Amino acid sequence: MWRTLLTPVLYAVKSDILDAAKAKRTNLTWRYGMCLYSDGHYDEAESQILEVFETRKQTMANPALMNGKQSQK
């Protein structure tokens, strides 16, 4: 069942639809990567999972980014 949803999920992840909700986009990207991994698409899954790790690393340094807020200077 979930395999039929991979194409629409990929569209949502790669578009700017979820830019305002970075946490939701990150969670969706993680789930997409794990679906690819469980389906044996290891190279594609790796790129998605690494993207999530990079996003989480950045938000740990600046938690305001996760909510789409930029620090004002």
mmCIF file of C-alpha atoms in Angstrom, residues 16-50:
data_model
loop_
_atom_site.group_PDB
_atom_site.id
_atom_site.type_symbol
_atom_site.label_atom_id
_atom_site.label_comp_id
_atom_site.label_asym_id
_atom_site.label_seq_id
_atom_site.Cartn_x
_atom_site.Cartn_y
_atom_site.Cartn_z
ATOM 1 C CA ASP A 16 8.300 24.077 -1.423
ATOM 2 C CA ILE A 17 4.907 22.967 -0.104
ATOM 3 C CA LEU A 18 6.306 22.141 3.315
ATOM 4 C CA ASP A 19 8.914 24.887 3.604
ATOM 5 C CA ALA A 20 6.896 26.732 6.235
ATOM 6 C CA ALA A 21 6.746 23.593 8.386
ATOM 7 C CA LYS A 22 10.322 22.370 8.417
ATOM 8 C CA ALA A 23 9.655 19.821 11.176
ATOM 9 C CA LYS A 24 6.904 18.179 9.115
ATOM 10 C CA ARG A 25 9.085 18.160 6.023
ATOM 11 C CA THR A 26 11.944 16.578 7.971
ATOM 12 C CA ASN A 27 9.676 13.879 9.401
ATOM 13 C CA LEU A 28 8.210 13.152 5.972
ATOM 14 C CA THR A 29 11.683 12.961 4.436
ATOM 15 C CA TRP A 30 12.758 10.542 7.182
ATOM 16 C CA ARG A 31 9.762 8.289 6.582
ATOM 17 C CA TYR A 32 10.302 8.428 2.831
ATOM 18 C CA GLY A 33 13.951 7.442 3.276
ATOM 19 C CA MET A 34 13.042 4.555 5.550
ATOM 20 C CA CYS A 35 10.448 3.302 3.043
ATOM 21 C CA LEU A 36 13.076 3.384 0.313
ATOM 22 C CA TYR A 37 15.499 1.542 2.575
ATOM 23 C CA SER A 38 13.020 -1.181 3.449
ATOM 24 C CA ASP A 39 12.270 -1.550 -0.259
ATOM 25 C CA GLY A 40 15.967 -2.132 -1.037
ATOM 26 C CA HIS A 41 16.675 1.261 -2.639
ATOM 27 C CA TYR A 42 19.687 1.884 -0.413
ATOM 28 C CA ASP A 43 21.395 4.640 -2.419
ATOM 29 C CA GLU A 44 18.213 6.696 -2.712
ATOM 30 C CA ALA A 45 17.409 6.092 0.950
ATOM 31 C CA GLU A 46 20.878 7.196 2.001
ATOM 32 C CA SER A 47 20.523 10.603 0.361
ATOM 33 C CA GLN A 48 17.170 11.210 2.077
ATOM 34 C CA ILE A 49 18.389 10.061 5.481
ATOM 35 C CA LEU A 50 21.565 12.147 5.211
#
